């Protein structure tokens, strides 16, 4: 019986993977036919409308896997899976609220109120909250009068942090897969099978979505607010399960020398520290901390020319590096307090430091930025033959119902359709906009504009003051240029 229970996380993950793979194109078709899409604008990084209901497919997979896990546990007489009922209910609420926000749009105030009420409901329906520091700074368990507000603030913070980093293909889903892997392994080590099932089921549900989100073109969907709010609430639940008094007793009996607070903070280091920096910068500039802008870490990666895929991989690696430093500290016998300091310092260096370095070089057009600009061309793997083969394979099931004109999103008005020169001008500007600097050779090869028109059009734009020449070749022609963003 114990072997069956231990096997359940893998079985549930497989079922979740199959369920999402089956439902994905059906949900995509509905999104395309009903125009449930995210349209590009000055703040967003895509240049075409993209269906925005991927979170529905992911939640269907999570629900399928958890139901299987509950069935397996019921068969063997283990009722521990009933612990997941409160979080599954809250995930359902997050899904509905996020879907309404995706389709209709909700005010930040309405979302905030619903998030607060959902966290309060989660606390009192589950009977647990963040009410233990596990001996860090000599503090163990404390009152619910402190624990409930702390849990609500933490939960709302995590949900919005996950939502805010959802800006490039594969980032939020890939990061959540990584976080669930760390949490899942930990739950297995301490014998918490229901949460291990939930963690690995989420990995199984997110994997098909991640593949299409990264490698697909016509088959690509965004996870949307429905998906990010579900993921944020899920990661909040794992945080509560690690930092409550009930877990503290199990933890102390396990003999592990790993600080659960440091572990949670390291696993969530990328979204938490990036959001703290962004909100701090907005407040410093006398703006609302929820005011949308392009100051997240992924924005600066894109600004220096790095591809979406390499940007998401780089940020996920930063998160994993912070966890790695914590584990090294644990192996060297670091105290609970020192483990927490290691996580905070490491996250500040890698999350905040990476942004500061890239931002400085982008503003000053340093030789290092020129090197990044040259290197960034190699990061756009979507131009490789093998990548295109994967994309064509993934897009096959949806070629019959996806509107090619909608997916291309190339010509904004009739003028561009009739005037080839203006069409190429639009292609060039679209290609270089939002990047600190671009190689002219990269524009010639990859912008889609006629190579014979590139230099004349660039000269026109330079004369109009819309483009600045950063570096010239020895013949005096522009070699590296920068678009003067409005």
Coordinates of C-alpha atoms in Angstrom, one line a residue:
X1 CA 0.0 0.0 0.0
X2 CA 2.8 2.4 0.9
X3 CA 4.4 1.8 -2.5
X4 CA 1.1 2.7 -4.2
X5 CA 0.9 6.0 -2.3
X6 CA 4.5 6.8 -3.2
X7 CA 3.8 6.0 -6.8
X8 CA 0.8 8.3 -6.9
X9 CA 2.6 11.6 -7.6
X10 CA 4.1 10.2 -10.8
X11 CA 0.8 8.7 -11.9
X12 CA -1.1 11.9 -11.3
X13 CA 1.5 13.9 -13.2
X14 CA 1.1 11.6 -16.2
X15 CA -2.7 11.9 -16.1
X16 CA -2.4 15.7 -15.8
X17 CA -0.1 15.8 -18.8
X18 CA -2.5 13.7 -20.9
X19 CA -5.5 15.7 -19.9
X20 CA -3.9 19.0 -20.9
X21 CA -2.6 17.6 -24.1
X22 CA -6.2 16.5 -25.0
X23 CA -8.0 19.7 -23.9
X24 CA -5.4 22.2 -25.2
X25 CA -6.5 22.5 -28.9
X26 CA -10.2 22.4 -28.0
X27 CA -9.7 25.4 -25.7
X28 CA -7.5 27.1 -28.3
X29 CA -10.2 26.7 -30.9
X30 CA -12.8 28.4 -28.6
X31 CA -10.3 31.2 -27.9
X32 CA -9.7 31.8 -31.6
X33 CA -13.3 31.6 -32.7
X34 CA -14.5 33.9 -29.8
X35 CA -11.5 36.3 -30.2
X36 CA -10.4 35.7 -26.6
X37 CA -7.0 37.2 -27.3
X38 CA -4.3 39.4 -25.8
X39 CA -3.7 42.3 -28.3
X40 CA -0.3 43.9 -28.6
X41 CA 0.3 47.4 -27.2
X42 CA 3.3 49.7 -26.3
X43 CA 3.8 47.8 -23.0
X44 CA 3.6 44.2 -24.2
X45 CA 6.3 42.3 -26.0
X46 CA 4.3 40.4 -28.6
X47 CA 3.5 41.8 -32.0
X48 CA 0.3 39.9 -32.8
X49 CA -2.9 38.9 -31.0
X50 CA -2.4 35.7 -28.9
X51 CA -5.1 33.6 -27.3
X52 CA -5.0 34.2 -23.6
X53 CA -6.9 31.3 -22.0
X54 CA -4.1 28.7 -21.5
X55 CA -4.8 28.8 -17.7
X56 CA -8.1 26.9 -18.4
X57 CA -6.2 24.0 -19.9
X58 CA -3.7 23.9 -17.1
X59 CA -6.3 23.9 -14.4
X60 CA -8.2 21.1 -16.1
X61 CA -5.0 19.0 -15.9
X62 CA -4.4 19.9 -12.3
X63 CA -8.0 18.9 -11.4
X64 CA -7.7 15.6 -13.3
X65 CA -4.5 14.6 -11.6
X66 CA -5.7 15.6 -8.1
X67 CA -8.9 13.6 -8.5
X68 CA -6.8 10.6 -9.5
X69 CA -4.6 11.1 -6.4
X70 CA -7.7 11.3 -4.2
X71 CA -9.1 8.1 -5.7
X72 CA -5.8 6.2 -5.1
X73 CA -5.6 7.4 -1.5
X74 CA -9.2 6.5 -0.9
X75 CA -8.7 3.0 -2.2
X76 CA -5.9 2.3 0.2
X77 CA -7.8 3.9 3.1
X78 CA -5.7 7.1 3.3
X79 CA -7.9 10.1 3.8
X80 CA -5.0 12.6 3.9
X81 CA -5.8 13.9 0.4
X82 CA -8.9 15.7 1.9
X83 CA -6.4 18.3 3.1
X84 CA -6.3 19.6 -0.5
X85 CA -10.0 20.5 -0.7
X86 CA -9.6 24.1 0.6
X87 CA -6.8 24.9 -1.8
X88 CA -8.6 23.3 -4.7
X89 CA -11.6 25.5 -4.0
X90 CA -9.4 28.6 -3.8
X91 CA -7.7 27.7 -7.1
X92 CA -11.2 27.5 -8.6
X93 CA -12.0 31.0 -7.4
X94 CA -8.7 32.3 -8.8
X95 CA -9.4 30.6 -12.1
X96 CA -12.8 32.3 -12.4
X97 CA -11.5 35.7 -11.3
X98 CA -8.5 35.5 -13.6
X99 CA -10.7 34.5 -16.5
X100 CA -13.0 37.4 -16.0
X101 CA -10.0 39.7 -15.8
X102 CA -8.7 38.2 -19.1
X103 CA -12.0 38.6 -21.0
X104 CA -13.7 41.6 -19.4
X105 CA -11.1 43.3 -17.3
X106 CA -11.3 43.9 -13.6
X107 CA -10.1 46.9 -11.6
X108 CA -7.0 46.3 -9.4
X109 CA -9.1 47.2 -6.4
X110 CA -11.7 44.5 -7.1
X111 CA -8.9 41.9 -7.7
X112 CA -7.2 42.9 -4.5
X113 CA -10.3 42.5 -2.4
X114 CA -11.1 39.1 -3.9
X115 CA -7.5 37.9 -3.3
X116 CA -7.7 39.0 0.3
X117 CA -11.0 37.3 0.9
X118 CA -9.7 34.1 -0.8
X119 CA -6.6 34.0 1.4
X120 CA -8.8 34.5 4.5
X121 CA -11.1 31.7 3.4
X122 CA -8.1 29.4 2.7
X123 CA -6.7 30.0 6.2
X124 CA -9.9 29.3 8.1
X125 CA -11.1 26.4 5.9
X126 CA -7.7 24.6 6.1
X127 CA -7.0 25.5 9.7
X128 CA -3.4 26.5 9.0
X129 CA -1.6 29.7 8.4
X130 CA 2.0 31.1 8.6
X131 CA 2.4 31.0 12.4
X132 CA 5.9 29.6 12.9
X133 CA 9.5 30.8 12.2
X134 CA 10.9 27.3 13.1
X135 CA 13.3 28.8 15.6
X136 CA 14.8 31.5 13.3
X137 CA 16.1 34.4 15.6
X138 CA 14.8 32.2 18.5
X139 CA 11.1 32.6 17.4
X140 CA 9.1 29.4 17.1
X141 CA 5.2 29.4 17.0
X142 CA 3.2 32.6 17.4
X143 CA -0.4 33.8 17.7
X144 CA -2.9 33.6 14.8
X145 CA -3.5 37.3 15.5
X146 CA -0.2 37.8 13.8
X147 CA -0.3 34.7 11.6
X148 CA -3.5 35.4 9.7
X149 CA -2.6 39.0 8.6
X150 CA 0.9 37.7 7.7
X151 CA -0.5 34.9 5.6
X152 CA -2.9 37.2 3.8
X153 CA -0.2 39.7 2.9
X154 CA 2.2 36.9 1.9
X155 CA -0.5 35.2 -0.3
X156 CA -1.6 38.4 -2.0
X157 CA 2.1 39.3 -2.6
X158 CA 3.0 36.0 -4.1
X159 CA -0.1 35.9 -6.4
X160 CA 0.7 39.4 -7.8
X161 CA 4.5 38.6 -8.0
X162 CA 3.8 35.6 -10.2
X163 CA 1.3 37.7 -12.3
X164 CA 3.8 40.5 -12.8
X165 CA 6.6 38.3 -14.1
X166 CA 4.4 36.8 -16.8
X167 CA 5.9 38.8 -19.7
X168 CA 7.9 36.5 -22.0
X169 CA 7.1 33.1 -23.4
X170 CA 7.8 30.2 -21.0
X171 CA 8.8 32.4 -18.0
X172 CA 5.8 32.1 -15.6
X173 CA 5.0 28.5 -16.5
X174 CA 8.7 27.4 -16.6
X175 CA 9.4 29.1 -13.2
X176 CA 6.3 27.5 -11.7
X177 CA 7.4 24.0 -13.0
X178 CA 10.8 24.6 -11.3
X179 CA 9.3 25.8 -8.0
X180 CA 6.9 22.9 -7.9
X181 CA 9.8 20.5 -8.5
X182 CA 11.7 21.9 -5.5
X183 CA 8.5 21.9 -3.3
X184 CA 7.5 18.4 -4.5
X185 CA 10.9 16.9 -3.7
X186 CA 10.8 18.5 -0.2
X187 CA 7.3 17.2 0.4
X188 CA 8.4 13.7 -0.5
X189 CA 11.4 13.9 1.8
X190 CA 9.1 14.8 4.8
X191 CA 6.4 12.3 3.8
X192 CA 3.7 14.8 2.8
X193 CA 2.3 12.8 -0.1
X194 CA -0.9 14.9 -0.8
X195 CA 1.2 18.0 -1.4
X196 CA 3.7 16.0 -3.3
X197 CA 0.8 14.8 -5.6
X198 CA -0.3 18.4 -6.0
X199 CA 3.2 19.7 -6.9
X200 CA 4.0 17.0 -9.4
X201 CA 0.5 17.1 -10.9
X202 CA 1.0 20.8 -11.5
X203 CA 4.3 20.0 -13.3
X204 CA 2.5 17.5 -15.5
X205 CA -0.3 20.0 -16.3
X206 CA 2.1 22.8 -17.1
X207 CA 4.5 20.9 -19.3
X208 CA 2.3 20.6 -22.5
X209 CA 1.3 24.3 -22.1
X210 CA 5.0 25.2 -21.7
X211 CA 6.0 23.3 -24.9
X212 CA 3.3 25.1 -27.0
X213 CA 4.0 28.5 -25.3
X214 CA 7.7 28.3 -26.1
X215 CA 7.9 26.3 -29.4
X216 CA 4.5 26.9 -30.9
X217 CA 3.4 29.8 -33.1
X218 CA -0.2 29.2 -34.3
X219 CA -0.6 26.8 -31.3
X220 CA 0.7 29.3 -28.8
X221 CA -1.5 30.5 -26.0
X222 CA -0.7 32.8 -23.1
X223 CA -1.5 31.4 -19.6
X224 CA -3.4 34.7 -18.8
X225 CA -4.4 36.0 -15.4
X226 CA -6.4 32.9 -14.9
X227 CA -3.3 30.8 -15.0
X228 CA -1.0 33.2 -13.1
X229 CA -3.5 33.6 -10.3
X230 CA -3.9 29.8 -10.0
X231 CA -0.1 29.4 -9.9
X232 CA 0.3 32.2 -7.4
X233 CA -2.3 30.7 -5.1
X234 CA -0.8 27.3 -5.4
X235 CA 2.7 28.5 -4.5
X236 CA 1.1 30.4 -1.6
X237 CA -0.4 27.1 -0.3
X238 CA 3.0 25.4 -0.4
X239 CA 4.4 28.3 1.5
X240 CA 1.7 28.1 4.2
X241 CA 2.3 24.3 4.5
X242 CA 6.0 24.8 5.2
X243 CA 5.6 27.7 7.6
X244 CA 2.9 26.7 10.0
X245 CA 3.1 25.3 13.5
X246 CA 1.8 21.8 12.5
X247 CA 4.5 21.4 10.0
X248 CA 7.1 22.8 12.5
X249 CA 6.5 19.7 14.7
X250 CA 6.9 17.3 11.8
X251 CA 10.0 19.2 10.7
X252 CA 11.7 19.1 14.1
X253 CA 11.2 15.4 14.3
X254 CA 12.7 14.9 10.8
X255 CA 16.1 16.2 11.9
X256 CA 16.6 18.3 8.7
X257 CA 18.9 21.2 9.2
X258 CA 17.3 23.2 6.4
X259 CA 15.5 26.5 7.4
X260 CA 12.0 26.3 5.8
X261 CA 11.8 30.1 5.6
X262 CA 15.1 30.3 3.7
X263 CA 13.9 27.4 1.5
X264 CA 10.6 29.1 0.6
X265 CA 12.3 32.5 0.0
X266 CA 15.0 30.9 -2.2
X267 CA 12.4 28.9 -4.3
X268 CA 10.4 32.2 -4.9
X269 CA 13.4 34.5 -5.0
X270 CA 13.0 35.5 -8.7
X271 CA 9.4 36.7 -8.5
X272 CA 9.6 38.1 -5.0
X273 CA 12.8 40.1 -5.4
X274 CA 12.0 41.3 -8.9
X275 CA 8.6 42.5 -7.7
X276 CA 10.1 44.2 -4.7
X277 CA 12.5 46.1 -6.9
X278 CA 9.9 47.1 -9.4
X279 CA 7.4 48.3 -6.8
X280 CA 10.2 50.1 -5.0
X281 CA 11.2 51.9 -8.1
X282 CA 7.6 52.9 -8.9
X283 CA 7.1 54.3 -5.4
X284 CA 10.4 56.2 -5.6
X285 CA 9.1 57.8 -8.8
X286 CA 5.8 58.7 -7.1
X287 CA 3.8 56.2 -9.0
X288 CA 1.4 53.5 -7.9
X289 CA 3.2 50.2 -7.1
X290 CA 0.7 48.5 -9.4
X291 CA 1.2 50.9 -12.3
X292 CA 2.2 48.8 -15.4
X293 CA 5.5 49.6 -17.0
X294 CA 8.5 47.8 -18.6
X295 CA 11.0 47.7 -15.7
X296 CA 10.9 44.0 -14.9
X297 CA 14.1 41.9 -15.2
X298 CA 12.7 40.2 -18.3
X299 CA 12.2 43.6 -20.0
X300 CA 15.8 44.5 -19.7
X301 CA 16.8 41.1 -21.1
X302 CA 14.6 41.7 -24.1
X303 CA 15.9 45.3 -24.3
X304 CA 19.5 44.2 -24.9
X305 CA 18.3 41.8 -27.6
X306 CA 18.1 38.4 -25.8
X307 CA 15.4 36.1 -27.1
X308 CA 12.3 35.2 -25.1
X309 CA 13.4 31.6 -24.6
X310 CA 16.9 32.5 -23.4
X311 CA 15.4 35.2 -21.2
X312 CA 13.1 32.8 -19.5
X313 CA 15.8 30.1 -19.1
X314 CA 18.2 32.7 -17.7
X315 CA 15.7 33.9 -15.1
X316 CA 14.8 30.3 -14.1
X317 CA 18.5 29.5 -13.7
X318 CA 18.9 32.6 -11.5
X319 CA 16.2 31.2 -9.2
X320 CA 17.8 27.8 -9.2
X321 CA 21.2 29.3 -8.4
X322 CA 19.8 31.0 -5.3
X323 CA 18.4 27.6 -4.2
X324 CA 21.8 26.1 -4.9
X325 CA 23.6 28.6 -2.7
X326 CA 21.2 27.8 0.1
X327 CA 21.9 24.0 -0.2
X328 CA 25.6 24.7 -0.2
X329 CA 25.2 26.7 3.0
X330 CA 23.2 23.9 4.6
X331 CA 25.8 21.3 3.6
X332 CA 28.5 23.5 5.3
X333 CA 26.5 23.6 8.5
X334 CA 25.1 27.2 8.3
X335 CA 22.8 28.2 11.1
X336 CA 19.1 28.9 10.4
X337 CA 19.8 32.7 10.5
X338 CA 22.8 32.4 8.2
X339 CA 20.8 30.3 5.7
X340 CA 18.3 33.1 5.4
X341 CA 21.0 35.8 5.0
X342 CA 22.6 33.7 2.3
X343 CA 19.3 33.6 0.4
X344 CA 18.7 37.3 0.7
X345 CA 22.2 38.4 -0.3
X346 CA 22.4 35.9 -3.2
X347 CA 19.0 37.0 -4.5
X348 CA 19.9 40.7 -4.3
X349 CA 23.1 40.0 -6.2
X350 CA 21.7 37.9 -9.0
X351 CA 18.2 39.4 -9.3
X352 CA 18.9 43.1 -8.6
X353 CA 22.5 43.0 -9.7
X354 CA 21.7 41.5 -13.1
X355 CA 19.1 44.2 -13.8
X356 CA 21.5 47.0 -12.7
X357 CA 24.3 45.8 -14.8
X358 CA 22.2 45.3 -18.0
X359 CA 20.4 48.6 -17.4
X360 CA 23.7 50.6 -17.0
X361 CA 25.2 49.1 -20.2
X362 CA 21.9 49.7 -22.2
X363 CA 21.8 53.3 -21.2
X364 CA 25.4 54.0 -21.9
X365 CA 25.9 51.8 -25.0
X366 CA 29.1 50.4 -23.6
X367 CA 31.4 48.0 -25.5
X368 CA 29.9 45.3 -23.3
X369 CA 26.5 46.1 -24.7
X370 CA 28.0 45.9 -28.2
X371 CA 29.2 42.4 -27.3
X372 CA 25.8 41.4 -26.0
X373 CA 24.2 42.8 -29.2
X374 CA 26.4 40.5 -31.3
X375 CA 25.8 37.6 -29.0
X376 CA 22.0 38.1 -28.8
X377 CA 21.6 37.2 -32.4
X378 CA 22.7 33.6 -31.5
X379 CA 20.0 33.4 -28.8
X380 CA 17.1 33.7 -31.3
X381 CA 16.8 29.9 -31.7
X382 CA 13.4 30.3 -33.4
X383 CA 15.3 31.1 -36.6
X384 CA 17.0 27.7 -36.6
X385 CA 15.8 24.9 -38.9
X386 CA 15.3 22.4 -36.1
X387 CA 13.2 24.9 -34.1
X388 CA 11.0 25.6 -37.1
X389 CA 10.4 21.8 -37.6
X390 CA 9.2 21.6 -34.0
X391 CA 7.0 24.6 -34.5
X392 CA 5.4 23.2 -37.7
X393 CA 4.8 19.9 -35.9
X394 CA 3.1 21.5 -32.9
X395 CA 1.0 23.8 -35.1
X396 CA -0.4 21.1 -37.4
X397 CA -3.5 20.3 -35.3
X398 CA -4.7 24.0 -35.4
X399 CA -3.9 25.0 -39.0
X400 CA -7.6 24.4 -40.0
X401 CA -9.1 26.9 -37.6
X402 CA -6.4 29.5 -36.9
X403 CA -6.7 32.7 -39.0
X404 CA -3.4 33.3 -40.7
X405 CA -4.0 37.1 -41.0
X406 CA -4.8 37.3 -37.3
X407 CA -1.7 35.3 -36.4
X408 CA 0.7 37.4 -38.6
X409 CA -0.5 40.7 -37.3
X410 CA 2.0 42.4 -39.6
X411 CA 0.2 45.2 -41.4
X412 CA -1.5 47.8 -39.2
X413 CA -3.3 49.7 -42.0
X414 CA -4.2 49.6 -45.6
X415 CA -1.3 51.9 -46.5
X416 CA 1.2 49.2 -45.5
X417 CA -0.6 46.5 -47.5
X418 CA -0.5 48.7 -50.7
X419 CA 2.9 50.4 -50.3
X420 CA 5.8 47.9 -50.2
X421 CA 8.2 50.6 -49.0
X422 CA 6.1 51.6 -46.1
X423 CA 5.5 47.9 -45.3
X424 CA 9.3 47.4 -45.0
X425 CA 9.6 50.5 -43.0
X426 CA 7.0 49.1 -40.5
X427 CA 8.9 45.8 -40.4
X428 CA 12.2 47.5 -39.6
X429 CA 10.7 49.7 -36.9
X430 CA 8.8 46.8 -35.3
X431 CA 12.0 44.7 -35.3
X432 CA 14.2 47.3 -33.6
X433 CA 11.6 49.0 -31.3
X434 CA 12.1 48.1 -27.6
X435 CA 15.8 47.1 -27.9
X436 CA 18.7 49.2 -26.7
X437 CA 20.6 48.7 -29.9
X438 CA 20.5 46.4 -33.0
X439 CA 23.0 45.3 -35.6
X440 CA 22.2 46.4 -39.1
X441 CA 23.3 43.0 -40.3
X442 CA 20.7 41.5 -38.0
X443 CA 18.0 43.7 -39.6
X444 CA 19.1 42.7 -43.1
X445 CA 18.8 39.0 -42.3
X446 CA 15.9 38.7 -39.9
X447 CA 13.5 41.7 -40.0
X448 CA 11.7 40.5 -43.1
X449 CA 12.3 43.7 -45.0
X450 CA 13.7 43.7 -48.5
X451 CA 17.4 44.0 -48.1
X452 CA 17.6 46.5 -50.9
X453 CA 15.4 48.9 -49.0
X454 CA 17.0 48.6 -45.6
X455 CA 19.8 51.1 -45.9
X456 CA 17.7 53.8 -47.7
X457 CA 15.0 53.5 -45.1
X458 CA 17.4 53.6 -42.2
X459 CA 18.9 56.8 -43.7
X460 CA 15.5 58.3 -43.9
X461 CA 14.7 57.4 -40.3
X462 CA 18.1 58.8 -39.1
X463 CA 17.4 62.1 -40.8
X464 CA 14.0 62.2 -39.1
X465 CA 15.6 61.7 -35.8
X466 CA 13.8 58.4 -35.1
X467 CA 17.0 56.3 -35.2
X468 CA 20.4 57.1 -33.7
X469 CA 23.6 55.6 -35.1
X470 CA 25.6 54.0 -32.3
X471 CA 28.5 52.7 -34.3
X472 CA 29.6 53.2 -37.9
X473 CA 31.6 50.8 -40.1
X474 CA 35.0 52.0 -41.5
X475 CA 33.1 53.0 -44.7
X476 CA 30.8 55.3 -42.7
X477 CA 27.6 53.2 -43.1
X478 CA 25.6 52.5 -39.9
X479 CA 26.7 49.2 -38.2
X480 CA 24.8 49.5 -34.9
X481 CA 21.7 51.6 -34.5
X482 CA 19.2 52.5 -31.7
X483 CA 15.5 53.4 -32.0
X484 CA 14.5 56.5 -30.2
X485 CA 11.5 55.2 -28.3
X486 CA 8.7 57.6 -27.8

